[in-house]
Short mmCIF file of C-alpha atoms in Angstrom, two decimals:
data_model
loop_
_atom_site.label_atom_id
_atom_site.label_comp_id
_atom_site.label_asym_id
_atom_site.label_seq_id
_atom_site.Cartn_x
_atom_site.Cartn_y
_atom_site.Cartn_z
CA MET A 405 0.00 0.00 0.00
CA ALA A 406 2.91 2.32 0.61
CA THR A 407 3.70 2.65 -3.07
CA SER A 408 0.19 3.55 -3.90
CA SER A 409 0.31 6.12 -1.17
CA ALA A 410 3.44 7.54 -2.70
CA SER A 411 1.81 7.98 -6.00
CA ALA A 412 -1.20 9.37 -4.24
CA ILE A 413 0.96 12.11 -2.87
CA PHE A 414 2.09 13.10 -6.28
CA ARG A 415 -1.22 13.10 -7.88
CA SER A 416 -3.19 15.38 -5.79
CA SER A 417 -5.64 18.07 -6.24
CA SER A 418 -5.68 20.75 -8.81
CA VAL A 419 -4.37 23.28 -6.36
CA LYS A 420 -2.00 25.63 -8.02
CA PRO A 421 1.12 26.22 -5.98
CA PRO A 422 1.57 29.85 -5.20
CA VAL A 423 4.39 31.81 -6.70
CA THR A 424 6.76 32.79 -4.00
CA SER A 425 9.23 35.49 -3.76
CA VAL A 426 12.86 34.69 -3.54
CA ALA A 427 13.00 35.83 0.02
CA ALA A 428 10.38 33.43 1.10
CA ALA A 429 11.92 30.72 -0.96
CA THR A 430 15.34 31.06 0.54
CA SER A 431 14.02 30.08 3.87
CA LEU A 432 13.16 26.74 2.44
CA ALA A 433 16.03 24.41 2.05
CA GLN A 434 16.36 23.35 -1.47
CA LYS A 435 15.38 19.81 -1.84
CA LEU A 436 15.80 17.83 -4.88
CA LEU A 437 12.59 16.33 -5.83
CA SER A 438 12.52 13.55 -8.24
CA PHE A 439 9.12 12.75 -9.41
CA LYS A 440 7.52 11.39 -12.47
CA GLN A 441 6.60 14.05 -14.91
CA THR A 442 4.80 13.69 -18.11
CA SER A 443 5.80 17.10 -19.21
CA PRO A 444 8.91 16.95 -21.35
CA LEU A 445 9.62 20.57 -20.54
CA ILE A 446 10.38 19.66 -16.98
CA SER A 447 12.53 16.67 -17.60
CA GLN A 448 14.67 18.25 -20.23
CA SER A 449 15.24 21.80 -19.35
CA LEU A 450 15.37 21.71 -15.66
CA LYS A 451 18.67 22.06 -14.00
CA LEU A 452 18.61 21.56 -10.32
CA SER A 453 21.34 22.45 -8.03
CA SER A 454 21.40 22.84 -4.36
CA SER A 455 23.58 25.23 -2.61
CA SER A 456 23.61 27.49 0.33
CA SER A 457 21.91 30.76 0.66
CA SER A 458 24.77 32.57 -0.92
CA ALA A 459 23.60 31.20 -4.16
CA ALA A 460 20.22 32.57 -3.47
CA SER A 461 21.52 36.06 -3.56
CA SER A 462 22.53 35.56 -7.10
CA PHE A 463 19.10 34.40 -7.87
CA THR A 464 17.49 37.29 -9.52
CA ARG A 465 13.97 38.15 -8.90
CA ARG A 466 12.44 35.94 -11.38
CA SER A 467 9.02 34.69 -10.97
CA PHE A 468 8.02 31.36 -12.14
CA SER A 469 4.52 30.84 -13.04
CA CYS A 470 3.58 27.41 -12.16
CA LYS A 471 0.52 26.11 -13.61
CA SER A 472 -0.77 22.69 -13.69
CA GLN A 473 -0.39 21.40 -17.15
CA SER A 474 -1.89 18.08 -16.35
CA ASP A 475 -4.93 16.85 -18.06
CA PRO A 476 -7.39 16.34 -15.22
CA SER A 477 -8.96 13.43 -16.93
CA THR A 478 -5.76 11.46 -16.81
CA ASP A 479 -4.77 12.73 -13.41
CA SER A 480 -5.93 10.86 -10.43
CA ARG A 481 -8.92 12.14 -8.71
CA SER A 482 -9.20 15.84 -8.17
CA SER A 483 -10.53 16.69 -4.73
CA LYS A 484 -11.94 20.00 -5.88
CA ILE A 485 -15.61 20.21 -5.07
CA GLN A 486 -17.92 21.23 -7.89
CA GLU A 487 -21.51 22.13 -7.19
CA LEU A 488 -24.17 21.03 -9.61
CA HIS A 489 -27.82 22.00 -9.21
CA VAL A 490 -30.76 20.23 -10.79
CA TYR A 491 -34.49 20.12 -10.42
CA GLU A 492 -36.39 16.84 -10.44
CA ILE A 493 -40.01 17.29 -11.42
CA ASN A 494 -42.78 14.73 -11.60
CA GLU A 495 -45.04 15.86 -14.40
CA ARG A 496 -47.25 12.82 -13.91
CA ASP A 497 -46.76 11.61 -17.43
CA ARG A 498 -44.38 8.70 -16.79
CA GLY A 499 -46.59 6.44 -14.69
CA SER A 500 -44.41 7.31 -11.73
CA PRO A 501 -44.22 6.50 -8.93
CA ALA A 502 -45.35 2.87 -9.00
CA TYR A 503 -46.21 2.22 -5.36
CA LEU A 504 -46.01 -1.52 -4.86
CA ARG A 505 -47.80 -2.25 -1.63
CA LEU A 506 -46.15 -5.62 -1.24
CA SER A 507 -46.46 -5.52 2.53
CA GLN A 508 -50.18 -5.77 1.95
CA LYS A 509 -50.82 -3.47 4.86
CA THR A 510 -52.92 -0.34 4.86
CA VAL A 511 -50.20 1.82 6.37
CA ASN A 512 -46.85 2.17 4.63
CA THR A 513 -44.74 -0.69 5.95
CA LEU A 514 -41.38 -2.34 5.33
CA GLY A 515 -41.94 -4.45 2.24
CA ASP A 516 -43.42 -1.70 0.09
CA LEU A 517 -41.30 -0.82 -2.92
CA VAL A 518 -41.57 2.29 -5.04
CA PRO A 519 -39.88 2.28 -8.44
CA PHE A 520 -39.95 5.74 -9.97
CA SER A 521 -38.75 7.93 -12.79
CA ASN A 522 -39.12 11.69 -13.15
CA LYS A 523 -37.82 14.48 -15.36
CA VAL A 524 -34.62 16.35 -14.64
CA TYR A 525 -34.01 20.00 -15.54
CA THR A 526 -30.86 22.08 -15.14
CA GLY A 527 -30.76 24.23 -12.02
CA ASP A 528 -31.53 27.38 -13.98
CA LEU A 529 -34.63 25.59 -15.31
CA GLN A 530 -33.62 26.52 -18.84
CA LYS A 531 -32.90 23.05 -20.20
CA ARG A 532 -34.30 19.59 -19.97
CA ALA A 533 -31.43 17.45 -18.84
CA GLY A 534 -32.92 13.98 -18.65
CA ILE A 535 -34.52 11.78 -16.05
CA THR A 536 -34.12 10.15 -12.68
CA ALA A 537 -34.67 6.40 -12.48
CA GLY A 538 -34.53 4.00 -9.58
CA ILE A 539 -36.23 2.55 -6.59
CA CYS A 540 -37.27 3.64 -3.12
CA VAL A 541 -37.47 0.90 -0.49
CA LEU A 542 -39.86 1.87 2.27
CA ILE A 543 -38.13 1.35 5.59
CA LYS A 544 -40.40 2.85 8.18
CA ASN A 545 -43.45 4.96 8.59
CA GLU A 546 -42.90 7.82 11.03
CA PRO A 547 -46.31 8.76 12.42
CA GLU A 548 -45.06 11.68 14.54
CA LYS A 549 -43.45 13.19 11.48
CA LYS A 550 -46.41 12.31 9.29
CA GLY A 551 -44.07 10.84 6.77
CA ASP A 552 -41.88 7.93 5.80
CA ARG A 553 -38.26 6.87 5.63
CA TYR A 554 -37.11 5.28 2.40
CA GLU A 555 -33.78 3.89 1.26
CA ALA A 556 -33.36 5.32 -2.23
CA ILE A 557 -31.12 3.89 -4.93
CA TYR A 558 -31.29 5.71 -8.25
CA SER A 559 -29.51 7.58 -11.00
CA PHE A 560 -29.69 10.95 -12.66
CA TYR A 561 -29.36 10.86 -16.45
CA PHE A 562 -27.89 13.76 -18.39
CA GLY A 563 -28.15 12.61 -22.02
CA ASP A 564 -24.84 12.43 -23.81
CA TYR A 565 -23.01 13.66 -20.71
CA GLY A 566 -23.62 10.42 -18.83
CA HIS A 567 -25.18 9.67 -15.47
CA ILE A 568 -24.65 9.97 -11.72
CA ALA A 569 -25.65 7.13 -9.36
CA VAL A 570 -26.72 7.85 -5.78
CA GLN A 571 -27.77 5.90 -2.71
CA GLY A 572 -29.07 7.00 0.64
CA PRO A 573 -31.96 8.18 2.79
CA TYR A 574 -35.11 9.77 1.46
CA LEU A 575 -37.34 11.16 4.17
CA THR A 576 -40.62 12.57 3.00
CA TYR A 577 -40.62 15.06 5.88
CA GLU A 578 -37.13 16.57 5.74
CA ASP A 579 -34.07 17.27 3.60
CA THR A 580 -31.37 14.63 3.40
CA TYR A 581 -27.91 13.96 2.02
CA LEU A 582 -27.35 10.96 -0.22
CA ALA A 583 -24.04 9.42 -1.22
CA VAL A 584 -22.83 9.84 -4.79
CA THR A 585 -21.70 6.33 -5.58
CA GLY A 586 -20.39 6.80 -9.11
CA GLY A 587 -21.13 7.86 -12.64
CA SER A 588 -20.41 7.52 -16.32
CA GLY A 589 -19.45 9.80 -19.18
CA ILE A 590 -18.18 13.11 -17.86
CA PHE A 591 -19.09 11.87 -14.38
CA GLU A 592 -16.88 8.82 -14.57
CA GLY A 593 -15.06 8.37 -11.25
CA VAL A 594 -17.22 10.88 -9.43
CA TYR A 595 -17.64 10.76 -5.66
CA GLY A 596 -19.17 13.03 -3.04
CA GLN A 597 -22.65 13.69 -1.73
CA VAL A 598 -25.86 15.32 -2.85
CA LYS A 599 -28.35 17.34 -0.87
CA LEU A 600 -31.99 16.62 -1.55
CA GLN A 601 -34.54 19.34 -0.81
CA GLN A 602 -38.21 18.79 -1.28
CA ILE A 603 -40.00 21.78 -2.64
CA ILE A 604 -43.42 20.25 -3.14
CA PHE A 605 -43.75 16.70 -1.89
CA PRO A 606 -43.59 14.54 -3.96
CA PHE A 607 -43.55 16.50 -7.21
CA LYS A 608 -40.71 19.00 -7.11
CA LEU A 609 -37.27 18.40 -5.67
CA PHE A 610 -34.12 20.49 -5.80
CA TYR A 611 -30.72 18.85 -5.64
CA THR A 612 -27.31 20.28 -4.89
CA PHE A 613 -24.52 17.88 -5.86
CA TYR A 614 -21.11 18.29 -4.24
CA LEU A 615 -19.02 16.41 -6.78
CA LYS A 616 -15.38 15.46 -6.59
CA GLY A 617 -13.02 13.49 -8.73
CA ILE A 618 -14.07 14.68 -12.17
CA PRO A 619 -12.89 17.27 -14.69
CA ASP A 620 -14.55 20.66 -14.71
CA LEU A 621 -18.20 20.40 -15.56
CA PRO A 622 -19.43 21.91 -18.81
CA THR A 623 -20.80 25.43 -18.44
CA GLU A 624 -24.11 24.25 -19.84
CA LEU A 625 -24.74 22.53 -16.51
CA LEU A 626 -23.54 25.38 -14.34
CA GLY A 627 -26.14 28.06 -14.92
CA LYS A 628 -27.11 30.11 -11.89
CA PRO A 629 -29.81 28.05 -10.22
CA VAL A 630 -33.29 29.40 -9.72
CA ALA A 631 -33.92 29.68 -5.99
CA PRO A 632 -36.24 26.87 -4.97
CA SER A 633 -39.82 27.89 -4.25
CA THR A 634 -43.14 26.17 -4.69
CA THR A 635 -43.95 28.08 -7.85
CA VAL A 636 -40.78 27.46 -9.85
CA GLU A 637 -41.41 25.93 -13.25
CA PRO A 638 -39.17 24.99 -16.14
CA THR A 639 -39.31 27.34 -19.11
CA ALA A 640 -41.93 26.45 -21.68
CA ALA A 641 -39.18 25.64 -24.16
CA ALA A 642 -37.51 23.24 -21.74
CA LYS A 643 -40.78 21.54 -20.95
CA ALA A 644 -41.49 21.16 -24.62
CA CYS A 645 -37.93 19.89 -25.19
CA GLU A 646 -37.41 22.36 -27.97
CA PRO A 647 -34.00 22.38 -29.67
CA GLY A 648 -31.65 24.56 -27.67
CA ALA A 649 -33.66 23.94 -24.51
CA THR A 650 -32.32 20.45 -23.87
CA LEU A 651 -29.00 18.73 -23.32
CA SER A 652 -27.68 16.81 -26.29
CA ASN A 653 -29.73 13.61 -26.63
CA PHE A 654 -31.38 14.30 -23.29
CA THR A 655 -32.58 11.12 -21.64
CA ASP A 656 -36.29 10.57 -21.87
CA MET B 378 -27.89 -7.80 7.36
CA ALA B 379 -29.89 -9.88 9.73
CA ALA B 380 -32.54 -10.26 7.14
CA CYS B 381 -32.46 -12.83 4.56
CA GLY B 382 -33.35 -16.43 4.42
CA ASN B 383 -36.28 -18.49 5.38
CA PRO B 384 -37.24 -17.52 8.90
CA ALA B 385 -38.49 -21.02 9.48
CA ALA B 386 -35.00 -22.40 9.07
CA LEU B 387 -33.15 -20.64 11.84
CA LYS B 388 -29.72 -22.04 12.09
CA PRO B 389 -27.33 -20.30 14.40
CA ILE B 390 -23.93 -20.37 12.89
CA PHE B 391 -21.09 -20.77 15.32
CA SER B 392 -17.63 -20.41 14.09
CA SER B 393 -14.73 -19.81 16.37
CA GLU B 394 -12.52 -20.14 13.32
CA LEU B 395 -14.20 -17.12 11.81
CA ILE B 396 -13.67 -15.15 14.96
CA ASP B 397 -9.99 -16.01 15.03
CA ASN B 398 -9.66 -14.88 11.44
CA ARG B 399 -11.26 -11.61 12.25
CA VAL B 400 -8.90 -10.95 15.10
CA ALA B 401 -5.95 -11.91 12.94
CA SER B 402 -7.05 -9.76 10.06
CA SER B 403 -7.49 -6.74 12.24
CA PHE B 404 -3.81 -6.89 13.05
CA LYS B 405 -2.75 -7.50 9.48
CA SER B 406 -4.79 -4.79 7.81
CA GLY B 407 -3.24 -2.03 9.72
CA GLY B 408 -3.70 -0.11 6.63
CA ASN B 409 -1.49 2.49 5.21
CA LEU B 410 1.34 4.12 6.99
CA HIS B 411 0.62 7.66 7.75
CA PHE B 412 2.40 8.62 4.64
CA TRP B 413 1.52 12.26 4.88
CA GLN B 414 3.19 12.53 8.22
CA SER B 415 6.34 10.78 7.13
CA VAL B 416 6.62 12.88 4.03
CA SER B 417 5.95 16.17 5.72
CA SER B 418 8.44 15.42 8.41
CA GLN B 419 11.06 15.72 5.75
CA ASN B 420 9.74 19.10 4.82
CA LEU B 421 8.64 17.85 1.49
CA LYS B 422 5.46 19.50 0.56
CA ILE B 423 4.11 18.45 -2.72
CA SER B 424 1.01 19.29 -4.53
CA THR B 425 0.23 18.83 -8.16
CA THR B 426 2.45 17.31 -10.74
CA ASN B 427 3.19 18.53 -14.18
CA HIS B 428 3.96 22.09 -13.64
CA SER B 429 5.00 24.16 -16.54
CA PHE B 430 7.51 26.75 -15.72
CA SER B 431 7.57 29.67 -17.98
CA THR B 432 11.09 30.81 -18.00
CA ARG B 433 12.84 32.59 -20.70
CA SER B 434 15.65 30.28 -21.51
CA GLY B 435 18.01 33.09 -22.32
CA SER B 436 17.73 34.53 -18.90
CA ILE B 437 18.36 31.38 -16.99
CA SER B 438 21.69 31.75 -15.41
CA THR B 439 24.11 28.92 -15.28
CA LYS B 440 22.98 28.29 -11.81
CA ALA B 441 19.43 27.56 -12.65
CA PHE B 442 17.47 27.36 -9.55
CA PHE B 443 14.30 25.55 -9.43
CA TRP B 444 12.04 27.03 -6.89
CA ASN B 445 8.82 25.56 -6.23
CA ILE B 446 6.89 25.68 -3.09
CA PHE B 447 4.56 22.81 -3.02
CA LYS B 448 2.06 23.15 -0.33
CA THR B 449 -0.09 20.26 0.60
CA LYS B 450 -3.59 20.94 1.61
CA PRO B 451 -4.33 17.75 3.44
CA ASP B 452 -8.00 18.47 3.59
CA SER B 453 -8.33 18.75 -0.16
CA SER B 454 -6.72 15.52 -1.22
CA ARG B 455 -8.26 12.13 -0.83
CA SER B 456 -6.66 10.27 2.01
CA THR B 457 -5.76 6.66 1.32
CA LYS B 458 -5.27 5.88 4.98
CA VAL B 459 -7.36 2.88 5.96
CA GLN B 460 -9.47 3.32 9.05
CA GLU B 461 -11.22 0.40 10.64
CA LEU B 462 -14.70 0.76 12.04
CA TYR B 463 -16.55 -1.98 13.90
CA VAL B 464 -20.30 -2.26 14.30
CA TYR B 465 -22.89 -4.84 15.27
CA GLU B 466 -26.14 -5.20 13.38
CA ILE B 467 -28.83 -6.82 15.46
CA ASN B 468 -32.36 -7.78 14.51
CA GLU B 469 -34.44 -7.34 17.64
CA ARG B 470 -37.57 -8.35 15.76
CA ASP B 471 -39.34 -5.09 16.50
CA ARG B 472 -39.08 -3.41 13.12
CA GLY B 473 -41.11 -5.80 10.98
CA SER B 474 -37.87 -6.87 9.38
CA PRO B 475 -37.11 -8.68 7.20
CA ALA B 476 -40.02 -8.48 4.79
CA TYR B 477 -39.55 -11.55 2.64
CA LEU B 478 -41.37 -10.91 -0.64
CA LYS B 479 -41.77 -14.23 -2.39
CA LEU B 480 -42.41 -12.64 -5.76
CA SER B 481 -40.96 -15.62 -7.59
CA LYS B 482 -43.98 -17.56 -6.36
CA LYS B 483 -41.87 -20.68 -6.05
CA GLU B 484 -41.55 -23.01 -3.09
CA VAL B 485 -37.82 -22.67 -2.83
CA ASN B 486 -36.05 -19.33 -2.63
CA SER B 487 -35.68 -18.23 -6.23
CA LEU B 488 -34.57 -15.30 -8.34
CA GLY B 489 -37.43 -12.84 -8.10
CA ASP B 490 -37.70 -12.88 -4.33
CA LEU B 491 -36.87 -9.56 -2.70
CA VAL B 492 -36.10 -8.92 0.93
CA PRO B 493 -36.28 -5.34 2.22
CA PHE B 494 -34.89 -5.11 5.73
CA SER B 495 -33.94 -2.73 8.51
CA ASN B 496 -32.16 -3.61 11.75
CA LYS B 497 -30.53 -1.81 14.66
CA LEU B 498 -26.92 -0.77 14.66
CA TYR B 499 -24.67 -0.70 17.73
CA SER B 500 -21.06 0.35 18.20
CA GLY B 501 -18.43 -2.38 18.16
CA ASP B 502 -18.11 -2.30 21.93
CA LEU B 503 -21.89 -2.66 22.20
CA ASN B 504 -22.11 0.35 24.49
CA LYS B 505 -23.90 2.74 22.16
CA ARG B 506 -26.82 2.64 19.83
CA LEU B 507 -25.71 4.15 16.56
CA GLY B 508 -28.69 3.85 14.31
CA ILE B 509 -30.01 1.39 11.78
CA THR B 510 -29.28 -0.49 8.62
CA ALA B 511 -31.79 -0.08 5.80
CA GLY B 512 -31.96 -1.57 2.33
CA LEU B 513 -32.74 -4.50 0.13
CA CYS B 514 -31.51 -8.00 -0.48
CA VAL B 515 -32.16 -9.39 -3.95
CA LEU B 516 -32.20 -13.18 -3.89
CA ILE B 517 -29.98 -14.46 -6.65
CA GLN B 518 -29.89 -18.20 -6.18
CA HIS B 519 -30.41 -20.93 -3.70
CA VAL B 520 -27.20 -22.91 -3.12
CA ASP B 521 -28.21 -26.45 -2.28
CA GLU B 522 -24.79 -27.85 -1.41
CA LYS B 523 -24.26 -25.08 1.12
CA LYS B 524 -27.83 -25.20 2.36
CA GLY B 525 -28.07 -21.47 1.94
CA ASP B 526 -28.69 -18.61 -0.44
CA ARG B 527 -26.83 -15.97 -2.38
CA TYR B 528 -28.22 -12.44 -2.25
CA GLU B 529 -27.11 -9.18 -3.81
CA ALA B 530 -27.39 -6.65 -1.01
CA ILE B 531 -27.74 -2.90 -1.42
CA TYR B 532 -28.11 -1.01 1.84
CA SER B 533 -26.89 1.74 4.10
CA PHE B 534 -25.67 2.05 7.67
CA TYR B 535 -27.00 5.11 9.51
CA PHE B 536 -25.03 6.77 12.28
CA GLY B 537 -27.34 9.58 13.41
CA ASP B 538 -25.85 13.04 13.03
CA TYR B 539 -22.57 11.54 11.76
CA GLY B 540 -24.15 10.57 8.44
CA HIS B 541 -24.37 7.30 6.61
CA ILE B 542 -22.32 4.72 4.69
CA SER B 543 -23.75 2.98 1.62
CA VAL B 544 -22.64 -0.50 0.62
CA GLN B 545 -23.30 -3.00 -2.12
CA GLY B 546 -22.21 -6.56 -2.61
CA PRO B 547 -22.75 -10.26 -1.91
CA TYR B 548 -24.56 -11.60 1.09
CA LEU B 549 -24.24 -15.36 1.44
CA THR B 550 -26.22 -16.90 4.22
CA TYR B 551 -23.59 -19.63 4.62
CA GLU B 552 -20.32 -17.68 4.76
CA ASP B 553 -18.63 -14.36 5.44
CA THR B 554 -18.31 -11.88 2.60
CA PHE B 555 -16.81 -8.52 1.68
CA LEU B 556 -19.07 -5.80 0.33
CA ALA B 557 -18.04 -2.62 -1.45
CA VAL B 558 -18.35 0.69 0.32
CA THR B 559 -19.91 2.83 -2.37
CA GLY B 560 -20.14 6.17 -0.62
CA GLY B 561 -21.39 8.11 2.35
CA SER B 562 -22.57 11.41 3.73
CA GLY B 563 -21.67 13.60 6.69
CA VAL B 564 -18.35 12.52 8.21
CA PHE B 565 -18.33 9.68 5.68
CA GLU B 566 -18.65 11.94 2.65
CA GLY B 567 -16.36 10.70 -0.11
CA VAL B 568 -15.63 7.40 1.60
CA TYR B 569 -14.53 4.32 -0.31
CA GLY B 570 -13.27 0.90 0.67
CA LYS B 571 -14.78 -2.39 1.73
CA VAL B 572 -16.56 -3.96 4.64
CA LYS B 573 -16.34 -7.47 5.98
CA LEU B 574 -19.60 -9.07 7.00
CA GLN B 575 -19.53 -11.85 9.59
CA GLN B 576 -22.62 -13.66 10.68
CA ILE B 577 -22.65 -14.43 14.37
CA VAL B 578 -26.17 -15.75 14.74
CA PHE B 579 -27.93 -16.16 11.41
CA PRO B 580 -29.92 -14.09 10.65
CA PHE B 581 -30.09 -11.97 13.80
CA LYS B 582 -26.58 -10.89 14.75
CA LEU B 583 -23.90 -9.69 12.39
CA PHE B 584 -20.52 -8.14 13.00
CA TYR B 585 -18.99 -5.76 10.47
CA THR B 586 -15.45 -4.55 10.02
CA PHE B 587 -15.28 -1.51 7.74
CA TYR B 588 -12.00 -0.68 6.00
CA LEU B 589 -12.63 2.95 5.17
CA GLN B 590 -10.51 5.22 3.01
CA GLY B 591 -10.87 8.68 1.66
CA ILE B 592 -12.17 10.42 4.77
CA LYS B 593 -10.79 12.42 7.63
CA ASP B 594 -10.08 10.72 10.92
CA LEU B 595 -13.21 9.20 12.35
CA PRO B 596 -14.70 10.84 15.44
CA THR B 597 -13.28 9.21 18.54
CA GLU B 598 -16.75 8.22 19.69
CA LEU B 599 -16.88 5.74 16.83
CA VAL B 600 -13.40 4.35 17.29
CA VAL B 601 -13.84 1.71 19.94
CA LYS B 602 -12.27 -1.56 20.89
CA PRO B 603 -14.82 -4.08 19.67
CA VAL B 604 -16.30 -6.85 21.73
CA THR B 605 -15.17 -10.15 20.25
CA PRO B 606 -18.10 -11.59 18.34
CA THR B 607 -19.73 -14.62 19.94
CA PRO B 608 -23.32 -15.80 19.77
CA ALA B 609 -23.96 -14.56 23.29
CA VAL B 610 -22.95 -10.93 22.81
CA GLU B 611 -25.64 -8.43 23.64
CA PRO B 612 -25.75 -4.65 23.63
CA SER B 613 -25.56 -3.02 27.03
CA ALA B 614 -28.94 -2.45 28.63
CA ALA B 615 -28.47 1.29 28.34
CA ALA B 616 -27.72 1.04 24.64
CA LYS B 617 -30.70 -1.17 24.00
CA ALA B 618 -32.90 1.29 25.84
CA ALA B 619 -31.27 4.13 23.89
CA GLU B 620 -30.66 6.01 27.12
CA PRO B 621 -28.91 9.38 26.93
CA GLY B 622 -25.16 8.82 26.87
CA ALA B 623 -25.65 5.37 25.38
CA THR B 624 -26.43 6.63 21.89
CA VAL B 625 -24.79 8.86 19.30
CA SER B 626 -26.37 12.24 18.71
CA ASN B 627 -29.77 11.89 17.05
CA PHE B 628 -29.22 8.19 16.48
CA THR B 629 -31.23 6.98 13.53
CA ASN B 630 -34.27 4.97 14.44
#
């Protein structure tokens, strides 16, 4: 495991190291670092020498701009958090949810299963993104809260961009955080969590994803989200899935 | 999960051999060295690779100095340190669990049967009530020679205000398995790794050893010396009663 840890050190986040002045730098002993570089610039043109601070005085004030040249998609997982906002809306035209009362009891009871699939819109409600699809397993009815606890396992589909898979608690009476378990397409390798907020139970939900481990999201998905309220609606164009108001090959 | 299987065929499974293996493995898995500490003690601070340095080659003196301050931001990179977490899952038969849905409509357990379940979760030292497990077992096949079943299990462990851990993987009623840790929330946000499932008393008592990576150090309240699993282990009376001080904050129920 130690070797993998070593490589883990070298591949870390997309933090850009700050440029330092010579004065600050001289206080750091010069260490020779040998590390794997894919950039030929580094391996060929770099001359390293270590010497005492007297050498530093001959070091003119030259600033190096260090920028990460790495391709994030080939790098190991970036730990930068990216927020993604989406709305999930049940327009009651997908036969969803399908409440399977397999417990055969009148009150919601462990044994009931609820497959479901709703429409997904970008957070700014300008574009139809795709759908959600999955299952809610009823765990417990909470009479004092006048609601239920479900274990939810489902995915969010974003057309050609791919999908995000999640798993975690769905409480009909309060907001929850689910785990982001993985994804495909631009979301391949994703991890993190997602906050679920019910706007109108059970028809409108607002999600805030806190995603890590993936390259920068396309700007199309990063529009300024409409603040959740009971009256928010997707634009007519998005609802009608007009060209320009959907993601490419949005999932339907 | 203390869930699956035909309730009519209760067979406590005793295995001292399994217990010995667990004790042995907890010494072997020690997990990663604290590599960050050992590296930083040498004053090596490294962040990203592949830096391009824009220098005008003409102005590089013969003594070309390569200055680079690499600062680690430990909280922004994904720790590979393995942390072990021990919990007991106990079915106290007061949650209507498991709900065996014989959708295959066959006499013997068959593909098509689904088993939603939810049991109570206690800390490894059995002194605190943590929360619950909640999820679904999908029966895959009945294994005659082993007199048991294979399930695909998808469920979560809830730890009250600390958050949850989601897992997915095989549940075999006749032997111990490893499941994948697929993610988490709260203090477990970003977690990955695996979890070992050991049945103590099928299907009522299970002991889990999580091997968690990718998260900050676990809260000390969760890091306890576990009680060695035996069929007779029971949570403390205070934990069972969920008395104040014998639970985590807002334990899931």
